[in-house]
Coordinates of C-alpha atoms in Angstrom, one line a residue:
X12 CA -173.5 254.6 18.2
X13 CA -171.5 255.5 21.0
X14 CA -167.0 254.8 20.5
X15 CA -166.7 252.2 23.5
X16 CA -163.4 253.3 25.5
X17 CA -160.6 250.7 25.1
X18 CA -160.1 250.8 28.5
X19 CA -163.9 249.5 29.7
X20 CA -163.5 246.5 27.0
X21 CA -163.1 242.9 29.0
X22 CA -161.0 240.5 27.7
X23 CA -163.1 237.5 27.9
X24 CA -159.7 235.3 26.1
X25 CA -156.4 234.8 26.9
X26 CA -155.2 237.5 24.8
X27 CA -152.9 235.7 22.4
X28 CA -156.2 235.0 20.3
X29 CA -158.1 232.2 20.1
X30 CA -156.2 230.2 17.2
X31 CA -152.5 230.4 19.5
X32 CA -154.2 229.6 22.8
X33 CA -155.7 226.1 21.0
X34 CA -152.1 225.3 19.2
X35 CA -150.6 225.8 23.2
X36 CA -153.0 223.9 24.7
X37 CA -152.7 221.0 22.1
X38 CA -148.5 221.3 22.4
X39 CA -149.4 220.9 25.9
X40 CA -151.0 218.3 26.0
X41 CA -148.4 216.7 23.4
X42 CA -145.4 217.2 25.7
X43 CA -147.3 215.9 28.7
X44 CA -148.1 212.8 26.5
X45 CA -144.2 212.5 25.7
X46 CA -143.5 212.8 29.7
X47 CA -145.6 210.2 30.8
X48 CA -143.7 207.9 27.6
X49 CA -140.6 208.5 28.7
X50 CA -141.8 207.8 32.5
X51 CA -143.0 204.5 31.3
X52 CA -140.0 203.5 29.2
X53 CA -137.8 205.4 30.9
X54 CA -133.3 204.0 30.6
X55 CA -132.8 201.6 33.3
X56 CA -130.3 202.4 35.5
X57 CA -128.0 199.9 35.7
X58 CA -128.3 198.6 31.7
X59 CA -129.1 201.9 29.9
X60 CA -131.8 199.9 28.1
X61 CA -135.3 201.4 27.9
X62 CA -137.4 197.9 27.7
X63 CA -139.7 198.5 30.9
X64 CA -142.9 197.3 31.1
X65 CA -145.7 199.8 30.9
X66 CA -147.7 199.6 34.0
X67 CA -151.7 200.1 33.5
X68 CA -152.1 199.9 36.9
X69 CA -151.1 202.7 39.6
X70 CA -151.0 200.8 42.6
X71 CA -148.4 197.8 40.6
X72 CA -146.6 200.3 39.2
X73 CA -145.7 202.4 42.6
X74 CA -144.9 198.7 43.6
X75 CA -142.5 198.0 40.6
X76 CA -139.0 199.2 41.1
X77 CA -139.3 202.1 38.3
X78 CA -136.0 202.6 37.5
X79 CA -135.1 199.1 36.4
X80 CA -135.6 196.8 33.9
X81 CA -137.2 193.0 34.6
X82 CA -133.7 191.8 33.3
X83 CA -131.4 193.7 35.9
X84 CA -134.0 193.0 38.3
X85 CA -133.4 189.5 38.8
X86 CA -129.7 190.4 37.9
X87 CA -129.9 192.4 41.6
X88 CA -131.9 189.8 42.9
X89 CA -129.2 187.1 41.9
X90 CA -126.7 189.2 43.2
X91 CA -127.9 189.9 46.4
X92 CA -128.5 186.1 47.3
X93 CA -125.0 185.2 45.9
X94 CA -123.3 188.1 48.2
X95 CA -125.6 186.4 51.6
X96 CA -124.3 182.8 50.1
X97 CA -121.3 184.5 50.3
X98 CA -121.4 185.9 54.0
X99 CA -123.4 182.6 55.4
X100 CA -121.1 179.9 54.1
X101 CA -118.2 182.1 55.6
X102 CA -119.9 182.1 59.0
X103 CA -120.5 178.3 58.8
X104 CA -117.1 177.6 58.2
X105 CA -116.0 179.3 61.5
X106 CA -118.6 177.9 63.2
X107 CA -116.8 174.7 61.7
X108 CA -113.3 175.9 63.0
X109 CA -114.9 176.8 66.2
X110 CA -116.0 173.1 66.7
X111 CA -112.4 171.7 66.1
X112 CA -111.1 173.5 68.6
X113 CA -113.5 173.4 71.8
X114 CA -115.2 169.6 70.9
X115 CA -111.4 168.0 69.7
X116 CA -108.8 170.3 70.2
X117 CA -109.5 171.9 73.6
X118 CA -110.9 168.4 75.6
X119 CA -107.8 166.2 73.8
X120 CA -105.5 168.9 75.1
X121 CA -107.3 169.1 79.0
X122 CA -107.4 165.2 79.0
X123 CA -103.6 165.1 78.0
X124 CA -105.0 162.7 75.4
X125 CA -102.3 163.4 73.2
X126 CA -98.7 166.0 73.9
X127 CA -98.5 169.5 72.6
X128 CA -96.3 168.3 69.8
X129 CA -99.4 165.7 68.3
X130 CA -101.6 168.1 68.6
X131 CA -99.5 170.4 66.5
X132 CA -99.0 167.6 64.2
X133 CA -102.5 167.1 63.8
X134 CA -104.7 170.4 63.8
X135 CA -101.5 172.6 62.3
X136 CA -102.6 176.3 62.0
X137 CA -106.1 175.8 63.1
X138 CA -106.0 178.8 65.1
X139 CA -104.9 181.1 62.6
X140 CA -107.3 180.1 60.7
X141 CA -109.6 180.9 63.6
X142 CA -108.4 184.3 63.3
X143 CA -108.3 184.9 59.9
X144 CA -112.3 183.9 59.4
X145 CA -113.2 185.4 62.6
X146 CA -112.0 189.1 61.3
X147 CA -112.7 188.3 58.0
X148 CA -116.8 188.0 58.9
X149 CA -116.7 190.5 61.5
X150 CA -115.7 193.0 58.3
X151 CA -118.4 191.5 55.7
X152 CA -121.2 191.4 58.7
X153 CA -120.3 195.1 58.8
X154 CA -120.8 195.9 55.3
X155 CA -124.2 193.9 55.1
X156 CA -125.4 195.8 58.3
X157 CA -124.1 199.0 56.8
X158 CA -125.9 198.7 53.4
X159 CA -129.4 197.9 55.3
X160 CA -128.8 200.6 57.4
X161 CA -128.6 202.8 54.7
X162 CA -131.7 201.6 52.7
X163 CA -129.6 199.6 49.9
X164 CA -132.0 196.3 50.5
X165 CA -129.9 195.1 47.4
X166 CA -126.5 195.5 48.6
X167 CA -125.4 196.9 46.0
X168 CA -122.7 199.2 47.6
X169 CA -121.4 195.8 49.5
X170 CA -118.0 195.0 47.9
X171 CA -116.9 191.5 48.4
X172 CA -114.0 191.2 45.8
X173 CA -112.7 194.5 47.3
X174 CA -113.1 192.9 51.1
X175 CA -111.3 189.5 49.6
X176 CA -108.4 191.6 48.6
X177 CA -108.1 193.6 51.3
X178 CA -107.2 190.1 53.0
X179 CA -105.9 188.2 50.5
X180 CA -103.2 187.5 53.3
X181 CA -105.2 184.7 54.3
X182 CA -104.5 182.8 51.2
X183 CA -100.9 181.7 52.5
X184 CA -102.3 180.4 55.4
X185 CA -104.3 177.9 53.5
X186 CA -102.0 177.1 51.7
X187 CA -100.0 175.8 55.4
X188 CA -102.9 173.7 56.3
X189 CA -103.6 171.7 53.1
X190 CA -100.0 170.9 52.7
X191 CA -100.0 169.7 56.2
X192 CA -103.5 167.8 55.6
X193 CA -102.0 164.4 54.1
X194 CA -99.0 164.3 57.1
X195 CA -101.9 165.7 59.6
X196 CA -104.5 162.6 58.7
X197 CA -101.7 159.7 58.9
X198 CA -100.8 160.9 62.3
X199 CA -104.8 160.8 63.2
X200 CA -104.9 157.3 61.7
X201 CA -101.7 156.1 63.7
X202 CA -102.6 157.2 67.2
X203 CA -106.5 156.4 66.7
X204 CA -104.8 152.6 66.4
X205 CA -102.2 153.2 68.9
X206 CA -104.1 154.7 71.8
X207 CA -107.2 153.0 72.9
X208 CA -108.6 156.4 75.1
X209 CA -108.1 158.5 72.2
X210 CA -110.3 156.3 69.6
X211 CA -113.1 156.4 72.6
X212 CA -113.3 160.1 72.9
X213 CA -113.5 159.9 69.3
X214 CA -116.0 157.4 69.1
X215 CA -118.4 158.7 71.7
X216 CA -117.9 162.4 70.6
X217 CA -119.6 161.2 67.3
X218 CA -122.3 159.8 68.5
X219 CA -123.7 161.5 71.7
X220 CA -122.1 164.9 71.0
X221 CA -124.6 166.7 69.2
X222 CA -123.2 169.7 68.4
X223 CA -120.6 167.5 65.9
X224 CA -123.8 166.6 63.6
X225 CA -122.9 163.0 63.9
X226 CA -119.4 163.8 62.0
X227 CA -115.8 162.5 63.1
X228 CA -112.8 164.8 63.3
X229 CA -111.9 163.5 59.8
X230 CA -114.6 165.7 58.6
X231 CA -114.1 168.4 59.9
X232 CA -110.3 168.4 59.4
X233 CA -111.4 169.4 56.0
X234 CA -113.3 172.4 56.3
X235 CA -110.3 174.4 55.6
X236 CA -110.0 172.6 52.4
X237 CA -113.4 172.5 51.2
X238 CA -113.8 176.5 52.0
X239 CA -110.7 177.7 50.1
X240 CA -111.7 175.4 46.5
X241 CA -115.3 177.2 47.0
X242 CA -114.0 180.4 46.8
X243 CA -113.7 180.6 42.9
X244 CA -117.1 179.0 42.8
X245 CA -118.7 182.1 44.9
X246 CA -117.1 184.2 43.4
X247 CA -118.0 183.3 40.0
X248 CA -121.5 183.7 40.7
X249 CA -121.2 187.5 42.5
X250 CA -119.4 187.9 38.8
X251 CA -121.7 186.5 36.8
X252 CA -124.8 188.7 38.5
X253 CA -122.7 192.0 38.6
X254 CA -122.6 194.6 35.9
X255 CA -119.8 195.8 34.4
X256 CA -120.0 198.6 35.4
X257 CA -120.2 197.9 39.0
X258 CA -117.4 199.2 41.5
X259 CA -116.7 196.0 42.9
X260 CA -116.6 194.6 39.1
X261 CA -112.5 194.3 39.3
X262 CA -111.9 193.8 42.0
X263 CA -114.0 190.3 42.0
X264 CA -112.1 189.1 39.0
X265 CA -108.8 189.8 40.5
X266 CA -109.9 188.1 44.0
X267 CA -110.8 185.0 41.9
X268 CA -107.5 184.9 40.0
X269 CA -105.9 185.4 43.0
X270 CA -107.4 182.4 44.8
X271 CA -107.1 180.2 41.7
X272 CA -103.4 180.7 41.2
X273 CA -102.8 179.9 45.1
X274 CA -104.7 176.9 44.4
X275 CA -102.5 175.9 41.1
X276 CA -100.0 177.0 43.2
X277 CA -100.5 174.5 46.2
X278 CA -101.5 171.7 43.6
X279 CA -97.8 172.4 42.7
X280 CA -96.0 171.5 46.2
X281 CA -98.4 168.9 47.4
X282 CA -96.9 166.9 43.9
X283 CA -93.3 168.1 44.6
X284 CA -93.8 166.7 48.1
X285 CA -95.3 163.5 46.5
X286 CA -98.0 163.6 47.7
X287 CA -101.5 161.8 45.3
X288 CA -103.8 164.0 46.6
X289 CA -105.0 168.0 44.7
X290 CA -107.6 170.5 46.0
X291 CA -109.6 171.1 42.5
X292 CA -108.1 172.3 39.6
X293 CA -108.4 175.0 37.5
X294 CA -107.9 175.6 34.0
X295 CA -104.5 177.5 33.6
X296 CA -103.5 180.3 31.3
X297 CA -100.9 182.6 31.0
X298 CA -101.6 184.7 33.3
X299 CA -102.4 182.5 36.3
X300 CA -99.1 180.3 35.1
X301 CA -97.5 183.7 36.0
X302 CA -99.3 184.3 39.3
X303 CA -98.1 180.9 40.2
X304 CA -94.7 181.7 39.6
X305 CA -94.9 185.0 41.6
X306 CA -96.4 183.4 44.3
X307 CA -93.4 180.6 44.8
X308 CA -91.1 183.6 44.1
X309 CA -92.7 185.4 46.9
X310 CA -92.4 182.3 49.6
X311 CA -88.5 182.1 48.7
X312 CA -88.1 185.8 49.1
X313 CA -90.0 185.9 52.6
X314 CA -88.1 183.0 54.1
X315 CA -84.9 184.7 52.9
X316 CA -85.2 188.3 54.4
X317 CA -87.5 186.9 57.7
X318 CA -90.0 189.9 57.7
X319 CA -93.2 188.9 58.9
X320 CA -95.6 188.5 55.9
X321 CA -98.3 191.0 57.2
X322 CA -95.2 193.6 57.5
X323 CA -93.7 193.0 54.2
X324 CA -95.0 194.8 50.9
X325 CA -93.8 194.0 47.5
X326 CA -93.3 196.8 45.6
X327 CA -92.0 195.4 41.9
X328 CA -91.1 192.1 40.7
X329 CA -90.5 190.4 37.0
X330 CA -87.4 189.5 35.1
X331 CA -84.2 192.3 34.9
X332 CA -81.2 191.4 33.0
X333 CA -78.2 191.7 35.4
X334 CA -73.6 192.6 35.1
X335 CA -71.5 193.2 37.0
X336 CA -68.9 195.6 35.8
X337 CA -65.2 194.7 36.2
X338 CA -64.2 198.6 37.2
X339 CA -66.0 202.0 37.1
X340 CA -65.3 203.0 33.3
X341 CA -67.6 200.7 31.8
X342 CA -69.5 203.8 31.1
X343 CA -67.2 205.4 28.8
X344 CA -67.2 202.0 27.1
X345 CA -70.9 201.6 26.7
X346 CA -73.5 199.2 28.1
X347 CA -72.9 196.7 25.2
X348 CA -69.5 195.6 27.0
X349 CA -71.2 194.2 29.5
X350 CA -72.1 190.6 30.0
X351 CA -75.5 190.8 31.2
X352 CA -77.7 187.8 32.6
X353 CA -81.0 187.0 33.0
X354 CA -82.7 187.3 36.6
X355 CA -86.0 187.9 38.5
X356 CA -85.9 190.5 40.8
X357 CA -88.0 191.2 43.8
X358 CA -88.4 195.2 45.7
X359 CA -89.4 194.0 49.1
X360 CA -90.5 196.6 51.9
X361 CA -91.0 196.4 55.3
X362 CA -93.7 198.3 56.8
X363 CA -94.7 199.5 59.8
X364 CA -98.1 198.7 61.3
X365 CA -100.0 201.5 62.1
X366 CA -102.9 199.2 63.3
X367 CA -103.7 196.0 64.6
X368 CA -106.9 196.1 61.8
X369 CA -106.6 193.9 59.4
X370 CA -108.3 196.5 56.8
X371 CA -105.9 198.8 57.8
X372 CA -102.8 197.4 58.0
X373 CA -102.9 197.6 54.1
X374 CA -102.2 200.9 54.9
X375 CA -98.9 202.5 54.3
X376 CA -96.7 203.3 57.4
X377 CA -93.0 203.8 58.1
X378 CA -90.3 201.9 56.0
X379 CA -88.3 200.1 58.2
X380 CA -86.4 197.9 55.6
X381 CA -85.9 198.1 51.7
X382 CA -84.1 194.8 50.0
X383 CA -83.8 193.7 46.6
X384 CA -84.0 190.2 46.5
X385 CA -82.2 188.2 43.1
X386 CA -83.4 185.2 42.2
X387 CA -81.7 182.9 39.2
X388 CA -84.1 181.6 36.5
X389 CA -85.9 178.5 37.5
X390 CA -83.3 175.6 37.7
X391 CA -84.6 172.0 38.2
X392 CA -88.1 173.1 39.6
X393 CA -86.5 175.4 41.8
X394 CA -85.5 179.3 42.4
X395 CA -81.9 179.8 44.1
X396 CA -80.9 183.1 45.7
X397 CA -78.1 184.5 43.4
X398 CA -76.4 186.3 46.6
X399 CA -77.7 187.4 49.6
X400 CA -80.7 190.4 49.5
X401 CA -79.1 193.8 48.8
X402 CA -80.2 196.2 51.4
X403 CA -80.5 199.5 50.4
X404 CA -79.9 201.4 53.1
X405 CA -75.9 200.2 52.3
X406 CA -76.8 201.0 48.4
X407 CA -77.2 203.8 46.2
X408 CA -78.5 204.3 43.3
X409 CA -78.0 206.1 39.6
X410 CA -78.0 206.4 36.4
X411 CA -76.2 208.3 33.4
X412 CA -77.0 210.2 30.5
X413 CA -75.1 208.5 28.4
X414 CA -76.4 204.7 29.4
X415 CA -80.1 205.9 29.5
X416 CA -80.9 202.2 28.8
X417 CA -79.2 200.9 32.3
X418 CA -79.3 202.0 36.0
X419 CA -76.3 201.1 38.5
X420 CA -76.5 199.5 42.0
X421 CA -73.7 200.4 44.3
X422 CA -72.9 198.2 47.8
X423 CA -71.2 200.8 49.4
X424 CA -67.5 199.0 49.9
X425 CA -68.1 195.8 48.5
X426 CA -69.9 195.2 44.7
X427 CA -71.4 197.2 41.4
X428 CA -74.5 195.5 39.6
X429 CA -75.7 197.3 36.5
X430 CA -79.6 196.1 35.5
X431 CA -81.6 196.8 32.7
X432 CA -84.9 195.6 31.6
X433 CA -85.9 194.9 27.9
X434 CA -88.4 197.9 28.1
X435 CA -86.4 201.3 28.5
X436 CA -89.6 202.8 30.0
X437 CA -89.6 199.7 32.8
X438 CA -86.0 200.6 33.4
X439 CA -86.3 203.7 34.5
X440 CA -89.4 202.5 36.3
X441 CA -87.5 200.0 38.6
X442 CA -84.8 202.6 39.1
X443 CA -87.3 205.3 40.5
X444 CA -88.8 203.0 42.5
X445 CA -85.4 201.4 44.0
X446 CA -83.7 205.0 44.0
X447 CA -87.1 206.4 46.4
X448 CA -86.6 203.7 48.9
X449 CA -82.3 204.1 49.2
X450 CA -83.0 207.8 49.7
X451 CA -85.5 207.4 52.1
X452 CA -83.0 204.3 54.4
X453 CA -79.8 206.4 55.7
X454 CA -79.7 209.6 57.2
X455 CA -76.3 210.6 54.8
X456 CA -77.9 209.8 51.6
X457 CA -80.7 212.1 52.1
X458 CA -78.1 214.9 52.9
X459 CA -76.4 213.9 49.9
X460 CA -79.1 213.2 47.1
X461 CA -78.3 209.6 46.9
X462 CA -75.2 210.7 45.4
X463 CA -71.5 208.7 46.4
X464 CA -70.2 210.3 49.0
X465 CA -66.7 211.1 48.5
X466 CA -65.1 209.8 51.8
X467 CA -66.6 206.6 51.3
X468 CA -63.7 204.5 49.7
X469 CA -64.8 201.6 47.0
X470 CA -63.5 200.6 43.8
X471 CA -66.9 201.3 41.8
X472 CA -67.5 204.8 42.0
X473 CA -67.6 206.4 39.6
X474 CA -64.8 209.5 38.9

């Protein structure tokens, strides 16, 4: 028999032999099998969990959103109608505010039904609350639009405790209205009895308006009050139907702290001004006991210093312990010769707006004005000013190696203040922070590092 060449010989398998090629083509098939299980069962995305339903049929399961579970499904499904309750019951209510003012406030005011000063009396800051709502929507309108636009039919990148923050300035303006509402209502009552034209424009604006829904002024009047106590409630619900590990996770339980301790907080002064009436309570803890304080703390320090409240930025507040040093060697002496007293302190800053935005106003601009505001423990349900604010573009601040526990305020030609917190690492927070701010007031100081200048003739300084 004729050698056959190797070369003429035709491969007729794969080469690797026929025992390999099976053991491949069954591994194959194996991993394929284990693909198409972990497509089916595959983590959710927002959970982690892998409890998807296996889909038999195509068609349903191209239909199915894939990549989540039925749980966190209905958890974005929740979510999303929560965050349109949100937005919807937020354009209602200025739809509300838009009635007080062209069906009552505009037509009483063009009639000379009532004088300038009754109509204050009665619709109080109506009109910034006008504002407020109007740029308030305009902003979560454009977030909604935005996350359409961009496919997210969930809204899932629409943050409504960050938005809330961002104007958590509005709170204060609230808080006018409803401690005007009882005073606002009497003086309804007493000129509805007192002038007869005024209790017909009422009367028929009822009844044949119907834009008013068949609802008096009364009703209305308290659209302010009803929105602000639904807050939480909204809220709560975008809380309870977000993940936590959401974005916007945070920033909603802050917002609803927020809004909760301005409520405690106007509860407070409407029973200080004896008043029988509350918006709806909350359940206080610590924490929100503490809000409430910083809040009232807040009020005293604005009315003090005058700043305008969109233009003022607090930077630090909470409880310093306070002396005041008879002469400048107390140093060599040692902090524990000092009488200290307790005190809450307030690092106030006045901004510059760079824009008329209410988004980005929050921005930082120039410092105008740094003050620190003292404020004695509360005395008979009240904060009192220990002395007037210290501005620190008269102050300058510093410490020593020696008194690493304390940091020293100096008036430039009139008073010495040594503080110290009960936390060393607070301490030397508070004196960066108040140390930054002198530095950047007063062209001399930046010359001079914050440091005394020498011609400058006081008592305190230090040799």
């Amino acid at each position: 028999a004729t050698r056959t060449k190797s070369a003429d010989v035709e491969r007729a398998d794969s080469g690797i032999g026929q025992m390999p090629a099976r053991r491949w083509r069954n591994r194959a098939s194996e991993t394929l099998s284990s693909l198409q299980a972990w497509e089916a069962h595959r983590p959710c995305t927002d959970c982690g969990e892998r409890d998807l339903p296996v889909e038999t049929d195509v068609q349903n399961c191209n239909q199915r959103r894939a990549d989540l579970c039925e749980k966190c499904h209905k958890r974005r499904t929740e979510r999303k109608e929560s965050v349109l309750e949100f937005v919807n019951t937020e354009a209602s209510y200025g739809e509300d505010l838009r009635i007080i003012k062209e069906e009552f406030y505009l037509p009483m005011q063009a009639a000379g039904l009532l004088s300038q000063e009754q109509l204050q009396g009665i619709f109080s800051n109506i009109q910034e609350l006008i504002d407020l709502n109007e740029n308030f929507l305009e902003i979560l309108q454009e977030e909604i639009d935005q996350a359409f636009d961009q496919g997210d039919d969930d809204l899932m990148t629409v943050c409504i405790g960050e938005i809330f923050l961002e104007f958590v300035n509005m709170l204060p303006a609230f808080q006018t209205y409803c401690l005007q509402q009882s005073s606002s209502v009497n003086m309804l009552n007493a000129l509805e009895k007192e002038k007869e034209l005024l209790r017909i424009f009422l009367n028929v604006s009822q009844n044949d308006n119907t834009a008013l829904r068949r609802m008096n002024l009364r009703s209305f009047l308290m659209a302010p009050l009803q929105r602000v106590t639904k807050y939480p409630l909204l809220l709560s619900r975008i809380i309870k139907a977000t993940t936590e590990y959401h974005p916007d996770h945070g920033s909603l339980r802050e917002a609803k702290s927020r809004i909760e301790s301005h409520l405690e907080h106007i509860n407070m002064k409407t029973k200080q001004e004896g008043n029988t009436w509350t918006l709806r309570s909350f359940r206080q803890d610590s924490k929100k006991k503490r809000e409430v304080i910083n809040i009232e703390m807040r009020e005293t320090a604005l009315k003090t210093v005058g700043w305008l409240r969109e233009e003022t930025r607090f930077v630090m507040e909470g409880p310093l312990q306070l002396a005041q040093p008879p002469d400048g060697q107390w140093v060599k002496k040692g902090s524990k010769t000092l009488k200290f007293q307790n005190m809450q302190v307030l690092l106030l800053v006045n901004m510059k707006r760079v824009s008329e935005s209410s988004l980005e106003s929050a921005e930082p601009g120039p410092v105008k004005d740094a003050v620190l505001v003292l404020i004695r423990d509360k005395n008979n349900g009240k904060f009192h000013l220990l002395r007037e604010p210290l501005r620190l573009s008269n102050c300058i601040v510093s410490t020593d190696p020696d008194c690493d526990d304390t940091f020293e305020l100096i008036e430039i030609r009139r008073e010495a203040f040594v503080f110290r917190d009960s936390d060393r690492a607070r301490t030397h927070h508070w004196f960066r922070q108040i140390r930054r701010y002198s530095r950047e007031l007063g062209s001399w100081k930046k010359r001079r590092n914050a440091l005394p200048n020498i011609m400058i003739s006081t008592p305190h300084t230090r040799p």
